[in-house]
Coordinates of C-alpha atoms in Angstrom, one line a residue:
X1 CA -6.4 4.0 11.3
X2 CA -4.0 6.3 13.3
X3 CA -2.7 9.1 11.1
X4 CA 0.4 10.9 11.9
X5 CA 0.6 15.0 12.1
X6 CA 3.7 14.6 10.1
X7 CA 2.1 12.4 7.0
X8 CA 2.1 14.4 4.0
X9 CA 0.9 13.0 0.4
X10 CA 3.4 12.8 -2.2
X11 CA 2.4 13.9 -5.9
X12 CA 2.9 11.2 -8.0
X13 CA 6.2 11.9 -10.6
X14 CA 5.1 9.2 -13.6
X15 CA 1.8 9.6 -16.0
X16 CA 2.2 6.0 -16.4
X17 CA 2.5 4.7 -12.9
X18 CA -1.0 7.1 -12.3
X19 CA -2.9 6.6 -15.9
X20 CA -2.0 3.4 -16.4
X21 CA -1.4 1.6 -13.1
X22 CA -3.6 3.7 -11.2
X23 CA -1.5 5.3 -8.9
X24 CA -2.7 8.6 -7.2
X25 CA -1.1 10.7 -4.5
X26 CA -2.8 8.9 -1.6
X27 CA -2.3 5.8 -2.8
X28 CA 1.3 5.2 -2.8
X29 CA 2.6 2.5 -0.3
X30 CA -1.0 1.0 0.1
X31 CA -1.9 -0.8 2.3
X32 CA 0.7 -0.6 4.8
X33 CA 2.1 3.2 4.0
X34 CA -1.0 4.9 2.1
X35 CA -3.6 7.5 3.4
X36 CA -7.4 6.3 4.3
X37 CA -9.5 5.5 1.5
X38 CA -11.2 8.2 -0.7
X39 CA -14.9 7.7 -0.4
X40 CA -15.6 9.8 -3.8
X41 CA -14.0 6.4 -5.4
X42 CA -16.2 4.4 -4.4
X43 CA -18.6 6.3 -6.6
X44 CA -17.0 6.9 -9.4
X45 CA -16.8 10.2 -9.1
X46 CA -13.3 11.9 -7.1
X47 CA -12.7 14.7 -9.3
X48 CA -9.2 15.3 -7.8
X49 CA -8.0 12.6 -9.7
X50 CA -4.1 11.8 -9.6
X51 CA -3.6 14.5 -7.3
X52 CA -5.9 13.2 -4.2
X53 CA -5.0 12.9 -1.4
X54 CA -7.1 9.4 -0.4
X55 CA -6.1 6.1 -1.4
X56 CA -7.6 5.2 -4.8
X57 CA -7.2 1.3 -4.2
X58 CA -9.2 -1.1 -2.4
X59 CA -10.0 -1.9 1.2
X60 CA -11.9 -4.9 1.3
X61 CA -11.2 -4.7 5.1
X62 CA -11.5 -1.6 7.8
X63 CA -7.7 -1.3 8.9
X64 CA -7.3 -2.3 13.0
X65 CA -7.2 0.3 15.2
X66 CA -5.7 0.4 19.2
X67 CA -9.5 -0.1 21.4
X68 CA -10.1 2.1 24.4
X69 CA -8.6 -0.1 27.1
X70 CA -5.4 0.1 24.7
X71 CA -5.5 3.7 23.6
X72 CA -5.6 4.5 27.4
X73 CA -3.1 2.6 28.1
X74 CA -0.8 4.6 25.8
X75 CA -1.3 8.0 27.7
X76 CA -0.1 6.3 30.6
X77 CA 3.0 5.1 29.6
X78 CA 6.0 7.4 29.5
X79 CA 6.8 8.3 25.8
X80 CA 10.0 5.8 26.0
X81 CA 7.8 2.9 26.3
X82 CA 5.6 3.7 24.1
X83 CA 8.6 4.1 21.5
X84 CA 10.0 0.9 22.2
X85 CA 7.0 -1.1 22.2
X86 CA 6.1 0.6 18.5
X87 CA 9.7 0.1 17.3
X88 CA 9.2 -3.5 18.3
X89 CA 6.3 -4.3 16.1
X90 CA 7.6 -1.8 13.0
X91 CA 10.8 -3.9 12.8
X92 CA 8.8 -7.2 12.8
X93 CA 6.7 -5.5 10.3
X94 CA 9.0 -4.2 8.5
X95 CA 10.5 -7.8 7.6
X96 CA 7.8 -8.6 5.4
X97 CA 6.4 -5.5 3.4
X98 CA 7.1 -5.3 -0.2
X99 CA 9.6 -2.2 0.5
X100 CA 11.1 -3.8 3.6
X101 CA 14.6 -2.3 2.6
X102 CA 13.0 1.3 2.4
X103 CA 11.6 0.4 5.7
X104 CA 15.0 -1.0 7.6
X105 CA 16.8 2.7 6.4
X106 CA 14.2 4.5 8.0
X107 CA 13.7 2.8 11.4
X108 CA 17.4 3.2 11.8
X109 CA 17.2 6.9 10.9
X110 CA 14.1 7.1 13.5
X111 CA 16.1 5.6 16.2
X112 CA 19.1 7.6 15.7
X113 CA 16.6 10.7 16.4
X114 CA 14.9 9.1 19.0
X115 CA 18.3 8.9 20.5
X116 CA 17.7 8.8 24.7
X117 CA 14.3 8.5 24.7
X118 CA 15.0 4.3 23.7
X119 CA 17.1 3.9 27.2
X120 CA 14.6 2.5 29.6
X121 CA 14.8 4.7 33.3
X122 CA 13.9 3.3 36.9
X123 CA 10.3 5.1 36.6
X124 CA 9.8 3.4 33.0
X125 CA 10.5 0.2 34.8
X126 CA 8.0 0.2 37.7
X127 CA 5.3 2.0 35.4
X128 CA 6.0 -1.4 32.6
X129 CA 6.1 -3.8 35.9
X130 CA 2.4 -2.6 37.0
X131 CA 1.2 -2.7 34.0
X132 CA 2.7 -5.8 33.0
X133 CA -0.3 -8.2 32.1
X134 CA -2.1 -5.0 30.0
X135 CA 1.4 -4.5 28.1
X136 CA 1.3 -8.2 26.5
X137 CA -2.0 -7.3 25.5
X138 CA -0.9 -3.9 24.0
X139 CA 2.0 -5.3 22.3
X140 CA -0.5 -7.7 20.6
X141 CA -2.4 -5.5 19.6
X142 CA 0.2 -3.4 17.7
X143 CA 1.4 -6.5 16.0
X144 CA -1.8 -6.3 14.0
X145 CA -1.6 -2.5 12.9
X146 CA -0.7 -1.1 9.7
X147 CA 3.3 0.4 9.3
X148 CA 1.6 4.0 9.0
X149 CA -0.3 3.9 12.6
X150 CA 2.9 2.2 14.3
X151 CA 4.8 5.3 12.9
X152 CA 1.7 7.6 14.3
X153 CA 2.2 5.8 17.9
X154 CA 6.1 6.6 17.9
X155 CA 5.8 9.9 16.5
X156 CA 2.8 11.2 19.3
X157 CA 5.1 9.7 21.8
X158 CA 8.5 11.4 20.9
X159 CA 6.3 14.6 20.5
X160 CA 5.7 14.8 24.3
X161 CA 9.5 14.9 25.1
X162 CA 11.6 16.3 21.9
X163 CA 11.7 19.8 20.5
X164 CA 10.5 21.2 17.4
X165 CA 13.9 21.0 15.4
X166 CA 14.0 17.7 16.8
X167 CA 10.6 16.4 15.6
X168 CA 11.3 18.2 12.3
X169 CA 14.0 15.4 11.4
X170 CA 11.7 13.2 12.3
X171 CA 9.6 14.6 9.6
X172 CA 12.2 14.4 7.2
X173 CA 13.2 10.8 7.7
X174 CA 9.8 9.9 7.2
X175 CA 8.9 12.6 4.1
X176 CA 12.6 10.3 2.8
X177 CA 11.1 7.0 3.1
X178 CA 7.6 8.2 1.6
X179 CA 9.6 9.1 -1.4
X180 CA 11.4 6.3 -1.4
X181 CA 7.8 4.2 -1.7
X182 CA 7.2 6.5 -4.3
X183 CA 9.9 5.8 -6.1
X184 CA 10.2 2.2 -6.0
X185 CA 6.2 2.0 -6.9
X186 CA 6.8 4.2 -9.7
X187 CA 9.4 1.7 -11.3
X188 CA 7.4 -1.1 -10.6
X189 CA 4.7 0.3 -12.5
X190 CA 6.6 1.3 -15.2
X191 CA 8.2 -2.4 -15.4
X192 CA 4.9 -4.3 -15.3
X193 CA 3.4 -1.3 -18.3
X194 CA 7.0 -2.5 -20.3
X195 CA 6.0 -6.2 -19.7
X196 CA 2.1 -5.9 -20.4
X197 CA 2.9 -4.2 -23.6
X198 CA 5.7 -6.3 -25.0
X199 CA 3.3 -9.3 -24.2
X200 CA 0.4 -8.2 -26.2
X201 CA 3.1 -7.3 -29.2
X202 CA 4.1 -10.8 -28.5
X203 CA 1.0 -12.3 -28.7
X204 CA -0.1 -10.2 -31.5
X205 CA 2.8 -11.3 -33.7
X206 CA 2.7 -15.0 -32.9
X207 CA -1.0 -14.6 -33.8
X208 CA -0.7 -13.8 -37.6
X209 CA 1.8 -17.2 -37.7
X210 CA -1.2 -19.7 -36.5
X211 CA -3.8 -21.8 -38.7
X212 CA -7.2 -20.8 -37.6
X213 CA -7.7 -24.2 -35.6
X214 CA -4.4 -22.7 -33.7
X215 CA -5.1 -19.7 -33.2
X216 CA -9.3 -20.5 -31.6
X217 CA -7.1 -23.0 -29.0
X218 CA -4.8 -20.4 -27.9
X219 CA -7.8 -18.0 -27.4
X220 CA -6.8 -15.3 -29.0
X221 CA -8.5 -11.4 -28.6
X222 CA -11.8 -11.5 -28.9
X223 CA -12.1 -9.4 -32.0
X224 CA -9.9 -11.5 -34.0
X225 CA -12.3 -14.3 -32.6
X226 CA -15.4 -12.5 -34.0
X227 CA -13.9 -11.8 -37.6
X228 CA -12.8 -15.4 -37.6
X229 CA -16.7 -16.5 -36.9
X230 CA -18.1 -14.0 -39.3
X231 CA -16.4 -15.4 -42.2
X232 CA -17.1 -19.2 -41.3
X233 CA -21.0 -17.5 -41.6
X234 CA -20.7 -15.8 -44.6
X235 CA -19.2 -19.5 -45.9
X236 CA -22.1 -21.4 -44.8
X237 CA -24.6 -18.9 -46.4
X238 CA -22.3 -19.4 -49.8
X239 CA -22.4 -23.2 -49.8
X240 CA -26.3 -22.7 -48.7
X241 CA -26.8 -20.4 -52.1
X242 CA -24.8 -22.3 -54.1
X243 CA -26.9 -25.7 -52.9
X244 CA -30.3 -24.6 -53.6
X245 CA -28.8 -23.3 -57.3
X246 CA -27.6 -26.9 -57.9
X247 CA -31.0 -28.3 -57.0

């Protein structure tokens, strides 16, 4: 996956959203927003913890990456089409992550900086024209990458025409809607910890309120499970000692 000089890793605010939910610093916004994966994890064995900078959380998959053909065709391009092409795919993207709000205040931030660079020239024109048939191919291909490489794309391609001050808001737009991942993960954590734990108090109470018969169909925690078969053992050995007294 693509990864942007501007991506930094945010430090993650809430010892619940990280202890509980397990939430690091490279983790927040996965899979669309978060950094590659840590391949300490995958041991068992990442000793920074909270604090790295690698996803913690699974990928089953490897993310899609732009081939050669495609890659080359993005130096060739002037910056503005590459911009516009990216744009293209992070709105349509955009529509369907899980902080697509976060996402919509940030592409219209990055397109306010962008500024002249999304007006299309006469040499922009004949360049997409020549490379017409290679450009429906490219603008498949982005459709299939990740929100964090589409931001990579658009940010190499502004950095070949825009100053520093100008690529530093950039930065800041994007260091915004990081937080604002952050954020937004942070609560949901801390919502789904709330609803976890007042379920188990739930269940816990409603437990002491069943007949045993009750309580075995609603499968209840195993430990209350085991007490419950140790004393129908302990009853059969009775009426067993008490039988062979009688006879």
């Amino acid at each position: 996956m693509l990864e942007s000089p501007f991506s930094q890793s945010i430090q993650p605010s809430s010892l619940l959203a990280t202890g509980i939910c397990g939430l690091n610093a490279g983790s927040f916004g996965h899979p669309e927003m978060c950094s590659r994966a840590c391949k300490f994890i995958k041991e068992g064995n990442c000793q920074q913890g909270s604090s790295c900078r690698r996803c913690h959380l699974p990928h089953p998959h490897r993310a899609c990456e732009l081939d050669k053909r495609n890659r080359e065709l993005v130096a060739k391009l002037n910056a503005g089409s590459c911009i516009r092409m990216a744009l293209v795919a992070m709105h349509n993207r955009a529509r369907i992550l899980p902080f697509s709000a976060a996402a919509a205040e940030f592409l219209g931030k990055l397109e306010l900086q962008l500024g002249s660079l999304l007006d299309r020239d006469i040499e922009e024109i004949q360049t997409e024209r020549k490379y017409s048939r290679e450009l429906r191919s490219l603008a498949q291909a982005l459709r299939q990458l990740t929100f964090s490489s589409l931001i990579s794309i658009c940010s190499n391609a502004a950095a070949r025409e825009l100053d520093v001050s100008e690529m530093a808001r950039i930065t800041d737009a994007l260091e915004e809607f990081r937080a604002d991942i952050r954020e937004s993960e942070i609560q949901a954590a801390d919502r789904a910890a709330s609803k976890v734990q007042a379920e188990s108090q739930s269940v816990r109470k409603a437990s002491f309120m069943l007949t045993p018969a009750e309580w075995l169909a609603n499968g209840a925690d195993s430990r209350l499970q085991a007490e419950s078969q140790a004393s129908s053992r302990e009853l059969r050995v009775t009426l067993r000692r008490s039988s062979n007294k009688i006879t």
